Coordinates of C-alpha atoms (C1' of nucleotides) in Angstrom, one line a residue:
Chain S
X1 CA -76.1 -75.1 20.5
X2 CA -79.0 -72.7 20.9
X3 CA -76.6 -70.6 22.9
X4 CA -73.9 -70.6 20.3
X5 CA -76.5 -69.5 17.8
X6 CA -76.7 -66.1 19.5
X7 CA -73.1 -65.0 19.6
X8 CA -74.5 -61.7 18.6
X9 CA -76.4 -59.8 21.3
X10 CA -78.7 -58.2 18.8
X11 CA -80.0 -61.5 17.5
X12 CA -80.7 -62.9 21.0
X13 CA -84.3 -62.3 22.0
X14 CA -84.7 -60.6 25.3
X15 CA -87.1 -63.1 26.8
X16 CA -88.3 -66.4 25.4
X17 CA -91.7 -65.9 27.1
X18 CA -92.8 -69.1 28.6
X19 CA -92.1 -69.2 32.4
X20 CA -92.9 -66.5 34.9
X21 CA -92.8 -62.8 34.0
X22 CA -89.3 -61.3 34.4
X23 CA -89.0 -58.7 37.1
X24 CA -86.3 -56.7 35.5
X25 CA -85.3 -55.8 31.9
X26 CA -82.3 -55.3 29.7
X27 CA -83.1 -51.6 29.4
X28 CA -83.3 -51.2 33.2
X29 CA -80.0 -53.1 33.7
X30 CA -78.3 -51.1 31.0
X31 CA -79.6 -47.8 32.5
X32 CA -78.2 -48.7 35.9
X33 CA -74.9 -49.7 34.5
X34 CA -74.6 -46.4 32.6
X35 CA -75.5 -44.5 35.7
X36 CA -72.7 -46.2 37.7
X37 CA -70.2 -45.9 34.9
X38 CA -70.9 -42.2 34.6
X39 CA -70.4 -41.6 38.3
X40 CA -67.5 -43.9 39.1
X41 CA -66.0 -45.2 35.8
X42 CA -66.7 -48.3 33.8
X43 CA -64.6 -50.6 36.0
X44 CA -66.9 -49.7 38.9
X45 CA -69.8 -51.1 37.0
X46 CA -69.3 -54.7 38.1
X47 CA -72.1 -57.3 37.8
X48 CA -72.6 -57.3 41.6
X49 CA -72.7 -53.5 41.8
X50 CA -75.2 -53.2 38.9
X51 CA -77.4 -55.9 40.5
X52 CA -77.3 -54.1 43.8
X53 CA -78.3 -50.8 42.1
X54 CA -81.6 -52.3 40.8
X55 CA -82.1 -54.4 43.9
X56 CA -81.4 -57.8 42.3
X57 CA -79.1 -60.6 43.0
X58 CA -75.8 -60.7 41.1
X59 CA -76.6 -63.8 39.1
X60 CA -80.0 -62.6 38.1
X61 CA -78.4 -60.3 35.5
X62 CA -77.4 -63.3 33.5
X63 CA -81.0 -64.1 32.8
X64 CA -81.0 -60.9 30.6
X65 CA -77.5 -60.6 29.4
X66 CA -75.1 -63.4 28.4
X67 CA -71.9 -61.7 29.7
X68 CA -70.5 -58.5 31.0
X69 CA -68.9 -57.8 27.6
X70 CA -72.3 -58.0 26.0
X71 CA -73.7 -55.7 28.6
X72 CA -71.0 -53.2 27.7
X73 CA -72.1 -53.4 24.1
X74 CA -75.6 -52.6 25.2
X75 CA -74.4 -49.7 27.1
X76 CA -72.4 -48.3 24.2
X77 CA -75.4 -48.6 21.9
X78 CA -77.6 -46.8 24.4
X79 CA -75.1 -43.9 24.3
X80 CA -75.4 -43.7 20.6
X81 CA -79.1 -43.0 21.1
X82 CA -78.3 -39.8 22.9
X83 CA -77.0 -38.2 19.7
X84 CA -79.8 -36.2 18.1
X85 CA -79.9 -36.8 14.4
X86 CA -83.6 -36.4 13.7
X87 CA -84.4 -34.9 10.3
X88 CA -80.8 -35.1 9.5
X89 CA -80.4 -34.9 5.8
X90 CA -81.8 -31.3 6.1
X91 CA -80.2 -30.0 2.9
X92 CA -77.5 -28.0 4.7
X93 CA -74.7 -30.5 5.2
X94 CA -72.5 -28.1 7.2
X95 CA -75.3 -27.5 9.7
X96 CA -76.0 -31.2 9.9
X97 CA -72.4 -32.3 10.4
X98 CA -71.9 -29.5 13.0
X99 CA -74.9 -30.6 15.0
X100 CA -73.7 -34.2 14.8
X101 CA -70.2 -33.3 15.9
X102 CA -71.4 -31.2 18.8
X103 CA -73.7 -34.0 19.8
X104 CA -71.1 -36.7 19.7
X105 CA -68.6 -34.6 21.6
X106 CA -71.1 -33.8 24.3
X107 CA -72.0 -37.4 24.6
X108 CA -68.3 -38.4 25.1
X109 CA -67.9 -35.7 27.7
X110 CA -71.0 -36.9 29.6
X111 CA -69.8 -40.5 29.5
X112 CA -66.0 -40.4 29.4
X113 CA -65.8 -44.2 30.1
X114 CA -66.8 -44.7 26.4
X115 CA -63.2 -44.1 25.6
X116 CA -62.3 -47.3 27.4
X117 CA -64.6 -49.6 25.6
X118 CA -62.9 -51.0 22.6
X119 CA -65.2 -52.5 19.9
X120 CA -63.2 -55.7 19.4
X121 CA -65.5 -56.3 16.5
X122 CA -68.0 -53.9 14.9
X123 CA -71.2 -54.0 16.9
X124 CA -74.3 -52.8 15.0
X125 CA -76.9 -52.1 17.6
X126 CA -80.2 -50.4 16.6
X127 CA -79.1 -46.9 17.7
X128 CA -75.7 -47.3 15.9
X129 CA -77.5 -48.3 12.7
X130 CA -79.9 -45.4 12.8
X131 CA -77.0 -43.1 13.4
X132 CA -75.1 -44.5 10.4
X133 CA -78.2 -44.1 8.2
X134 CA -78.9 -40.5 9.1
X135 CA -75.3 -39.3 9.3
X136 CA -74.1 -40.9 6.0
X137 CA -77.3 -39.8 4.4
X138 CA -76.1 -36.2 4.7
X139 CA -73.3 -36.6 2.1
X140 CA -74.9 -39.5 0.3
X141 CA -76.5 -37.3 -2.4
X142 CA -73.1 -35.7 -3.2
X143 CA -70.5 -38.4 -3.3
X144 CA -69.9 -42.1 -3.8
X145 CA -70.3 -44.5 -0.9
X146 CA -66.6 -45.1 -0.4
X147 CA -65.9 -41.3 -0.6
X148 CA -68.6 -40.8 1.9
X149 CA -67.1 -43.5 4.2
X150 CA -63.7 -41.8 3.9
X151 CA -65.0 -38.4 4.7
X152 CA -67.2 -39.5 7.6
X153 CA -64.3 -41.6 9.0
X154 CA -62.2 -38.4 9.0
X155 CA -64.9 -36.4 10.7
X156 CA -65.4 -39.1 13.4
X157 CA -61.7 -39.4 14.0
X158 CA -61.4 -35.7 14.6
X159 CA -64.3 -35.7 17.0
X160 CA -63.2 -38.8 18.9
X161 CA -59.6 -37.6 19.0
X162 CA -60.6 -34.2 20.4
X163 CA -62.9 -35.8 22.9
X164 CA -60.2 -38.2 24.0
X165 CA -57.8 -35.4 24.6
X166 CA -60.3 -33.4 26.6
X167 CA -61.2 -36.4 28.7
X168 CA -57.6 -37.3 29.5
X169 CA -56.3 -33.8 30.1
X170 CA -59.3 -32.5 32.1
X171 CA -61.2 -35.3 33.6
X172 CA -61.0 -38.9 34.6
X173 CA -59.1 -38.5 37.8
X174 CA -61.0 -41.5 39.2
X175 CA -58.3 -44.0 38.3
X176 CA -55.4 -42.3 40.1
X177 CA -57.4 -41.8 43.2
X178 CA -56.0 -38.3 43.5
X179 CA -58.0 -35.1 43.5
X180 CA -57.4 -32.7 40.6
X181 CA -55.4 -30.3 42.7
X182 CA -53.3 -33.0 44.2
X183 CA -52.5 -34.4 40.8
X184 CA -51.7 -31.0 39.4
X185 CA -49.2 -30.4 42.3
X186 CA -47.5 -33.7 41.7
X187 CA -47.3 -33.6 38.0
X188 CA -46.3 -30.0 38.1
X189 CA -42.9 -30.8 39.6
X190 CA -42.3 -33.4 36.8
X191 CA -43.3 -31.1 34.0
X192 CA -41.3 -28.3 35.6
X193 CA -38.2 -30.4 35.7
X194 CA -38.6 -31.2 32.0
X195 CA -39.1 -27.5 31.2
X196 CA -36.1 -26.4 33.3
X197 CA -33.9 -29.1 31.7
X198 CA -34.0 -27.1 28.5
X199 CA -33.9 -30.2 26.4
X200 CA -37.5 -29.9 25.2
X201 CA -38.0 -26.4 23.7
X202 CA -41.2 -27.2 21.9
X203 CA -42.7 -29.1 24.8
X204 CA -41.9 -26.0 26.8
X205 CA -43.8 -23.9 24.4
X206 CA -46.8 -26.2 24.6
X207 CA -46.8 -26.0 28.4
X208 CA -46.6 -22.2 28.4
X209 CA -49.4 -22.1 25.9
X210 CA -51.5 -24.5 28.0
X211 CA -51.1 -22.3 31.1
X212 CA -52.6 -19.4 29.3
X213 CA -54.9 -20.6 26.6
X214 CA -56.5 -17.9 24.6
X215 CA -59.2 -20.1 23.3
X216 CA -61.8 -22.0 25.3
X217 CA -62.1 -25.8 24.8
X218 CA -65.4 -25.3 23.0
X219 CA -63.8 -22.7 20.7
X220 CA -60.8 -25.0 20.1
X221 CA -63.1 -27.7 19.1
X222 CA -65.1 -25.5 16.8
X223 CA -62.0 -24.1 15.2
X224 CA -60.7 -27.5 14.4
X225 CA -64.1 -28.7 13.3
X226 CA -64.4 -25.8 10.8
X227 CA -61.1 -26.8 9.3
X228 CA -62.3 -30.4 8.9
X229 CA -65.5 -29.3 7.3
X230 CA -63.6 -27.0 4.9
X231 CA -61.6 -30.0 4.1
X232 CA -64.7 -32.1 3.4
X233 CA -66.0 -29.2 1.2
X234 CA -63.2 -29.6 -1.2
X235 CA -64.2 -33.1 -1.9
X236 CA -67.8 -32.2 -2.7
X237 CA -69.2 -30.9 -5.9
X238 CA -69.6 -27.1 -6.1
X239 CA -73.3 -27.5 -6.1
X240 CA -73.3 -28.8 -2.6
X241 CA -72.1 -25.6 -1.0
X242 CA -75.1 -23.5 -2.0
X243 CA -76.8 -22.9 1.4
X244 CA -73.7 -21.6 3.1
X245 CA -70.6 -20.6 1.0
X246 CA -67.3 -22.0 2.2
X247 CA -65.4 -18.7 2.2
X248 CA -68.0 -16.6 4.0
X249 CA -67.7 -16.7 7.8
X250 CA -70.9 -17.8 9.3
X251 CA -71.6 -17.0 13.0
X252 CA -70.4 -19.6 15.5
X253 CA -73.7 -21.2 16.1
Chain N
X1 CA -44.5 -40.6 52.1
X2 CA -41.5 -41.4 50.0
X3 CA -43.8 -43.6 48.0
X4 CA -46.4 -41.0 47.5
X5 CA -43.6 -38.7 46.2
X6 CA -43.3 -40.8 43.1
X7 CA -46.9 -40.9 41.8
X8 CA -45.3 -40.4 38.4
X9 CA -43.4 -43.4 37.0
X10 CA -40.9 -41.2 35.2
X11 CA -39.8 -39.6 38.4
X12 CA -39.3 -42.8 40.3
X13 CA -35.7 -44.0 40.1
X14 CA -35.4 -47.6 38.8
X15 CA -33.1 -48.7 41.6
X16 CA -32.0 -46.9 44.8
X17 CA -28.6 -48.7 44.7
X18 CA -27.9 -49.9 48.1
X19 CA -28.8 -53.5 48.6
X20 CA -27.9 -56.5 46.4
X21 CA -27.7 -56.1 42.6
X22 CA -31.2 -56.6 40.9
X23 CA -31.5 -59.6 38.8
X24 CA -34.0 -58.1 36.4
X25 CA -34.8 -54.7 35.0
X26 CA -37.7 -52.5 34.0
X27 CA -36.7 -52.7 30.3
X28 CA -36.7 -56.5 30.5
X29 CA -40.0 -56.7 32.2
X30 CA -41.5 -54.2 29.8
X31 CA -40.2 -56.2 26.8
X32 CA -41.7 -59.4 28.1
X33 CA -45.0 -57.7 28.7
X34 CA -45.1 -56.3 25.2
X35 CA -44.2 -59.7 23.8
X36 CA -47.1 -61.3 25.6
X37 CA -49.6 -58.5 24.7
X38 CA -48.6 -58.7 21.0
X39 CA -49.2 -62.4 21.0
X40 CA -52.3 -62.8 23.2
X41 CA -53.7 -59.3 23.9
X42 CA -53.1 -56.9 26.8
X43 CA -55.4 -58.7 29.2
X44 CA -53.2 -61.8 28.9
X45 CA -50.2 -59.8 30.1
X46 CA -50.9 -60.5 33.8
X47 CA -48.3 -59.9 36.5
X48 CA -47.9 -63.7 37.0
X49 CA -47.7 -64.4 33.3
X50 CA -45.1 -61.7 32.7
X51 CA -43.1 -62.9 35.7
X52 CA -43.2 -66.4 34.4
X53 CA -42.0 -65.2 31.0
X54 CA -38.7 -63.9 32.5
X55 CA -38.5 -66.7 35.0
X56 CA -39.2 -64.6 38.1
X57 CA -41.7 -64.9 40.9
X58 CA -44.9 -62.8 40.5
X59 CA -44.2 -60.4 43.3
X60 CA -40.6 -59.7 42.2
X61 CA -42.0 -57.4 39.5
X62 CA -43.2 -55.0 42.2
X63 CA -39.5 -54.3 43.0
X64 CA -39.3 -52.6 39.6
X65 CA -42.8 -51.3 39.0
X66 CA -45.2 -49.9 41.5
X67 CA -48.4 -51.2 39.8
X68 CA -49.6 -52.9 36.7
X69 CA -51.1 -49.6 35.5
X70 CA -47.7 -48.1 35.7
X71 CA -46.2 -51.0 33.8
X72 CA -48.7 -50.4 31.0
X73 CA -47.5 -46.8 30.9
X74 CA -44.0 -48.1 30.4
X75 CA -45.2 -50.4 27.7
X76 CA -47.0 -47.6 25.9
X77 CA -43.9 -45.4 25.9
X78 CA -41.8 -48.3 24.7
X79 CA -44.1 -48.5 21.6
X80 CA -43.6 -44.8 21.0
X81 CA -39.9 -45.5 20.6
X82 CA -40.6 -47.7 17.6
X83 CA -41.7 -44.7 15.5
X84 CA -38.8 -43.5 13.4
X85 CA -38.6 -39.7 13.6
X86 CA -34.8 -39.3 13.2
X87 CA -33.7 -36.1 11.4
X88 CA -37.3 -35.2 11.2
X89 CA -37.5 -31.5 10.6
X90 CA -36.0 -32.3 7.2
X91 CA -37.4 -29.3 5.3
X92 CA -40.0 -31.3 3.4
X93 CA -43.0 -31.2 5.8
X94 CA -45.1 -33.5 3.6
X95 CA -42.5 -36.2 3.5
X96 CA -41.9 -35.9 7.3
X97 CA -45.6 -36.1 8.2
X98 CA -46.2 -39.0 5.7
X99 CA -43.3 -40.9 7.2
X100 CA -44.6 -40.3 10.7
X101 CA -48.1 -41.3 9.7
X102 CA -46.9 -44.5 8.2
X103 CA -44.8 -45.3 11.2
X104 CA -47.5 -44.6 13.7
X105 CA -50.1 -46.7 11.8
X106 CA -47.6 -49.6 11.3
X107 CA -46.9 -49.5 15.1
X108 CA -50.6 -49.7 15.9
X109 CA -51.1 -52.6 13.6
X110 CA -48.1 -54.4 15.1
X111 CA -49.4 -53.8 18.7
X112 CA -53.2 -53.6 18.4
X113 CA -53.6 -53.7 22.1
X114 CA -52.5 -50.1 22.3
X115 CA -56.1 -49.2 21.4
X116 CA -57.2 -50.6 24.7
X117 CA -54.8 -48.5 26.9
X118 CA -56.4 -45.3 27.8
X119 CA -54.2 -42.6 29.1
X120 CA -56.3 -41.5 32.1
X121 CA -53.8 -38.7 32.4
X122 CA -51.2 -37.5 29.9
X123 CA -48.0 -39.6 30.5
X124 CA -44.9 -38.0 29.2
X125 CA -42.4 -40.8 28.9
X126 CA -39.0 -40.2 27.3
X127 CA -40.0 -41.6 23.9
X128 CA -43.2 -39.7 23.9
X129 CA -41.3 -36.5 24.6
X130 CA -38.8 -37.1 21.9
X131 CA -41.7 -37.8 19.5
X132 CA -43.4 -34.6 20.4
X133 CA -40.3 -32.5 19.9
X134 CA -39.5 -34.0 16.5
X135 CA -43.0 -34.2 15.2
X136 CA -44.1 -30.7 16.2
X137 CA -40.7 -29.3 15.1
X138 CA -41.9 -30.1 11.5
X139 CA -44.5 -27.3 11.4
X140 CA -43.0 -25.2 14.2
X141 CA -41.2 -22.9 11.7
X142 CA -44.4 -22.2 9.8
X143 CA -47.2 -21.6 12.3
X144 CA -47.9 -20.6 15.9
X145 CA -47.7 -23.2 18.7
X146 CA -51.5 -23.4 19.1
X147 CA -52.0 -23.7 15.4
X148 CA -49.4 -26.4 15.4
X149 CA -51.1 -28.2 18.2
X150 CA -54.4 -28.1 16.4
X151 CA -53.0 -29.4 13.1
X152 CA -51.0 -32.2 14.7
X153 CA -54.0 -33.2 16.8
X154 CA -56.0 -33.5 13.6
X155 CA -53.3 -35.6 12.0
X156 CA -53.0 -37.8 15.0
X157 CA -56.7 -38.3 15.2
X158 CA -56.9 -39.3 11.6
X159 CA -54.1 -41.9 12.0
X160 CA -55.4 -43.3 15.3
X161 CA -59.0 -43.4 14.0
X162 CA -57.9 -45.2 10.8
X163 CA -55.8 -47.7 12.8
X164 CA -58.7 -48.3 15.3
X165 CA -61.0 -49.1 12.4
X166 CA -58.5 -51.5 10.8
X167 CA -57.9 -53.2 14.1
X168 CA -61.5 -53.7 14.9
X169 CA -62.6 -54.8 11.5
X170 CA -59.8 -57.0 10.5
X171 CA -58.0 -58.3 13.6
X172 CA -58.5 -58.7 17.3
X173 CA -60.5 -61.9 17.3
X174 CA -58.7 -62.9 20.5
X175 CA -61.5 -61.6 22.7
X176 CA -64.4 -63.4 21.2
X177 CA -62.6 -66.7 21.2
X178 CA -63.8 -67.4 17.7
X179 CA -61.7 -67.9 14.6
X180 CA -62.1 -65.3 11.8
X181 CA -64.1 -67.6 9.6
X182 CA -66.4 -68.7 12.4
X183 CA -67.1 -65.1 13.3
X184 CA -67.7 -64.2 9.7
X185 CA -70.3 -67.0 9.4
X186 CA -72.1 -65.9 12.6
X187 CA -72.2 -62.2 11.9
X188 CA -73.0 -62.7 8.3
X189 CA -76.5 -64.0 9.2
X190 CA -77.1 -60.9 11.3
X191 CA -75.9 -58.4 8.7
X192 CA -77.7 -60.3 6.0
X193 CA -80.9 -59.9 8.0
X194 CA -80.4 -56.2 8.3
X195 CA -79.7 -55.9 4.6
X196 CA -82.8 -58.0 3.7
X197 CA -85.0 -56.0 6.0
X198 CA -84.7 -53.1 3.6
X199 CA -84.8 -50.6 6.4
X200 CA -81.1 -49.6 6.1
X201 CA -80.4 -48.6 2.5
X202 CA -77.1 -46.8 3.2
X203 CA -75.8 -49.5 5.6
X204 CA -76.6 -51.9 2.7
X205 CA -74.5 -49.9 0.3
X206 CA -71.7 -50.0 2.8
X207 CA -71.8 -53.7 3.1
X208 CA -71.9 -54.2 -0.6
X209 CA -68.9 -51.9 -1.0
X210 CA -67.0 -53.7 1.8
X211 CA -67.6 -57.0 0.0
X212 CA -65.8 -55.7 -3.1
X213 CA -63.4 -53.0 -2.1
X214 CA -61.7 -51.4 -5.0
X215 CA -58.9 -50.0 -2.8
X216 CA -56.5 -51.8 -0.6
X217 CA -56.3 -50.8 3.1
X218 CA -52.9 -49.2 2.5
X219 CA -54.3 -47.2 -0.4
X220 CA -57.4 -46.2 1.6
X221 CA -55.1 -44.9 4.3
X222 CA -52.9 -43.1 1.9
X223 CA -55.9 -41.5 0.2
X224 CA -57.3 -40.2 3.4
X225 CA -53.9 -39.1 4.6
X226 CA -53.4 -37.0 1.4
X227 CA -56.6 -35.3 2.1
X228 CA -55.6 -34.4 5.6
X229 CA -52.2 -33.2 4.4
X230 CA -53.9 -31.0 1.8
X231 CA -56.1 -29.7 4.6
X232 CA -53.0 -28.9 6.7
X233 CA -51.4 -27.2 3.7
X234 CA -54.2 -24.6 3.5
X235 CA -53.3 -23.5 7.0
X236 CA -49.6 -23.0 6.1
X237 CA -48.0 -20.0 4.5
X238 CA -47.5 -20.3 0.8
X239 CA -43.7 -20.4 1.3
X240 CA -44.0 -23.7 3.1
X241 CA -45.1 -25.7 0.1
X242 CA -41.9 -25.2 -2.1
X243 CA -40.5 -28.7 -2.1
X244 CA -43.6 -30.3 -3.3
X245 CA -46.5 -28.3 -4.8
X246 CA -49.9 -29.0 -3.4
X247 CA -51.7 -29.3 -6.7
X248 CA -49.2 -31.5 -8.5
X249 CA -49.7 -35.2 -7.9
X250 CA -46.5 -36.8 -6.6
X251 CA -46.1 -40.5 -7.0
X252 CA -47.5 -42.6 -4.1
X253 CA -44.2 -43.2 -2.4
Chain A
dG1 C1' -13.5 -56.1 60.2
dC2 C1' -18.0 -55.9 61.3
dA3 C1' -22.6 -54.5 62.6
dT4 C1' -26.5 -52.6 60.3
dA5 C1' -29.8 -50.6 57.3
dA6 C1' -31.4 -51.0 52.9
dC7 C1' -32.2 -53.6 49.5
dC8 C1' -33.2 -58.4 46.9
dG9 C1' -36.4 -62.4 45.3
dC10 C1' -40.6 -64.4 46.3
dG11 C1' -44.2 -67.4 49.0
dT12 C1' -48.5 -66.8 51.2
dA13 C1' -52.8 -64.6 51.7
dC14 C1' -56.8 -61.7 50.7
dA15 C1' -60.4 -59.1 48.5
dA16 C1' -62.8 -58.5 44.3
dC17 C1' -63.9 -60.0 39.9
dG18 C1' -66.8 -62.8 36.1
dT19 C1' -69.6 -66.6 36.0
dA20 C1' -70.8 -72.1 36.1
dC21 C1' -73.9 -74.7 38.5
dC22 C1' -77.8 -75.7 41.2
dC23 C1' -82.2 -75.3 43.4
dA24 C1' -86.7 -73.8 44.9
dG25 C1' -90.5 -71.3 43.3
dT26 C1' -93.7 -69.6 39.3
dT27 C1' -96.4 -69.8 35.2
dG28 C1' -98.5 -70.7 30.5
dG29 C1' -100.0 -74.3 27.4
dA30 C1' -101.5 -79.2 26.9
Chain Q
dT1 C1' -104.1 -80.5 36.4
dC2 C1' -99.6 -81.3 35.2
dC3 C1' -95.2 -80.3 33.6
dA4 C1' -91.8 -78.1 30.8
dA5 C1' -89.8 -73.8 30.7
dC6 C1' -88.8 -70.4 32.8
dT7 C1' -87.7 -67.1 37.2
dG8 C1' -84.5 -65.0 41.0
dG9 C1' -80.5 -65.8 43.4
dG10 C1' -77.2 -68.5 46.8
dT11 C1' -72.9 -70.9 46.7
dA12 C1' -68.6 -71.8 44.8
dC13 C1' -64.5 -71.7 41.7
dG14 C1' -60.7 -70.0 39.2
dT15 C1' -58.2 -65.7 38.2
dT16 C1' -56.8 -61.2 39.1
dG17 C1' -53.9 -57.3 41.4
dT18 C1' -51.2 -56.7 45.3
dA19 C1' -50.2 -56.1 50.8
dC20 C1' -47.2 -58.2 53.9
dG21 C1' -43.5 -60.5 55.7
dC22 C1' -39.6 -63.7 55.5
dG23 C1' -34.7 -65.0 54.9
dG24 C1' -30.7 -63.9 52.3
dT25 C1' -27.4 -60.2 50.2
dT26 C1' -24.7 -56.1 50.0
dA27 C1' -22.8 -51.2 50.5
dT28 C1' -21.8 -48.1 54.2
dG29 C1' -20.4 -46.0 58.8
dC30 C1' -17.6 -47.0 62.6

DNA sequence: GCATAACCGCGTACAACGTACCCAGTTGGA
DNA sequence: TCCAACTGGGTACGTTGTACGCGGTTATGC
């Protein structure tokens, strides 16, 4: 009954404060779990492993967190806190959204396991909430709330999609157990076979382009981002664009 | 050695053809796994459960598939085959991309568990390859290959992002073990507390809007998609837009 | 025609997982 | 001072992916 009351992690108090003082803390456990996930992937962050990391017994974690799923929620919200959105409705919406985009992408690349946590239901942790307030505050003065939602969703989709692609194509060799060069050698023969078959002309062009990219990953991201921002600009009133005209090319930074 | 040769599922032959005739098949196993995942989520599609579904012993599956991870790859590629891209470079790129977008979104909503399979490395199954050829063929005549990649990535990100949001906000209550109404009642109290606190004005506006949406999910998707297509249009040469002018409003269909 | 190698389905077994349950020790409020 | 409410954590259970090996089946070389 009292347990069922707190289906939501964010409503459950960390410690009811009656018995002996707890030795550990949610923050400490979350930190250890993030550390392990960063180094070895999310599936390596088992309850036993996390407990060992902080020198506790496996079952002790359940004094602080109701389940592993809930701990992952905590981890995800902790990551949201890494994105710097201080002073975010600054007046220059392009600068704000660019800073946010860079921050979110960088966070994904630092913690690629975030791609594997599916929010089965929206989870509004404190960091997530703060992010929503600041980020959506940027366009709030220009457009209606549903227009804002639509635009921010498009921006977020672009960033996450780009990050997902970077993660899957460049990193995350943990799962396969192969080193990067090993995998390259293996998959090369398969891709080579596809190319040589002549049945996939466009795929072949993609492979050739990928072998000799003339844009760095950062630049590719920036290029696509500028396109998305230009797209957002068309949905804003003309008064919004004053600090930095849409058609003039600003420097990259 | 001979096993290590086939790290890639698509290079491993289904059956070496020497011993007795196999009773089952990869396609049959994949089909059963998809059926279970659709009904009860991907984590319910265990090897034992899949085997039981087709009336086989658990270990028999390993005669056809090297590991569960590889089976999931097979499942994902099977899903790609559901998207109708026949005769796709039709000349009307807007119509083509709209059809693709609707198809991909519908597929995601039919198989929400696809959101939980992370391609740790790009997996080019036959259906995936065919999709790439047809889809990227649409813009191939207008732009360079890297521009095409950038545009298609943006489109895909939008579709997947929108689908992810629909899945997490509307469906997928399997994991929590709660019914929809139960969960609504629980989370309502949390959201209500956030709203009443007055600390989150924009979040509050979002909640109010969500309670009384004035656009259906389909329309929301279409609205955002049109914006993305308009954005793509600006990157295309003016000759591309002939069949359907950008500034004239076509009917929804 | 027949031995044999290469396959088949699948039962058993094992390590690793999340976590229910329990117990001894600790502590703040009465 | 006592006891309820906590603490850390050991043991144990059900479930998972899958390594291994068995007895039966079949295409192939002689």
